[in-house]
Amino acid sequence: MKLVENLKESYNELVYKVSWPTAKELSKSSVLVLVASIILALIVWLMDWCFENLMTLVYGLF
């Protein structure tokens, strides 16, 4: 019986108490996450490229 009661309470909370974002807010957030992901990927790529060139230089000297 506790399981059924818990499921009913969870449903009521999801339907009546949670504030869901509007479509406009959701699309803005999605664009923000996409832009942040691209920026982070570019930073990691740049660090990798610099490290690769540094290691090539170091190993090329020996």
Coordinates of C-alpha atoms in Angstrom, one line a residue:
M1 CA 0.0 0.0 0.0
K2 CA 2.9 2.4 0.7
L3 CA 4.1 2.0 -2.9
V4 CA 0.7 3.0 -4.3
E5 CA 0.5 6.0 -2.0
N6 CA 4.0 7.0 -2.9
L7 CA 3.2 6.8 -6.6
K8 CA 0.0 8.9 -6.1
E9 CA 1.9 11.6 -4.2
S10 CA 4.7 11.6 -6.8
Y11 CA 2.1 12.1 -9.6
N12 CA 0.4 14.9 -7.7
E13 CA 3.6 16.6 -7.1
L14 CA 4.7 16.4 -10.8
V15 CA 1.3 17.6 -12.1
Y16 CA 0.4 20.3 -9.6
K17 CA 3.6 21.5 -7.8
V18 CA 6.4 21.4 -10.4
S19 CA 6.7 24.5 -12.5
W20 CA 7.5 23.4 -16.0
P21 CA 9.4 25.7 -18.4
T22 CA 7.6 27.3 -21.3
A23 CA 8.7 26.4 -24.8
K24 CA 10.5 29.7 -25.2
E25 CA 12.4 29.2 -21.9
L26 CA 13.3 25.6 -22.9
S27 CA 14.6 26.7 -26.3
K28 CA 16.7 29.5 -24.8
S29 CA 18.2 27.0 -22.3
S30 CA 18.9 24.5 -25.0
V31 CA 20.7 27.1 -27.1
L32 CA 22.7 28.2 -24.1
V33 CA 23.7 24.6 -23.4
L34 CA 24.6 24.1 -27.0
V35 CA 26.8 27.2 -27.2
A36 CA 28.5 26.4 -23.9
S37 CA 29.2 22.8 -25.1
I38 CA 30.7 24.1 -28.3
I39 CA 32.9 26.6 -26.4
L40 CA 34.1 23.9 -24.0
A41 CA 34.9 21.6 -26.9
L42 CA 36.9 24.3 -28.6
I43 CA 38.9 25.0 -25.5
V44 CA 39.7 21.3 -25.0
W45 CA 40.6 20.9 -28.7
L46 CA 42.9 24.0 -28.4
M47 CA 44.6 22.6 -25.3
D48 CA 45.1 19.2 -27.0
W49 CA 46.5 20.8 -30.1
C50 CA 49.0 22.9 -28.1
F51 CA 50.0 19.9 -26.0
E52 CA 50.5 17.8 -29.2
N53 CA 52.7 20.5 -30.7
L54 CA 54.7 20.8 -27.5
M55 CA 55.3 17.1 -27.3
T56 CA 56.3 16.9 -30.9
L57 CA 58.8 19.7 -30.2
V58 CA 60.1 18.0 -27.1
Y59 CA 60.5 14.6 -28.7
G60 CA 61.9 16.1 -31.9
L61 CA 64.8 17.5 -29.9
F62 CA 65.9 14.1 -28.6

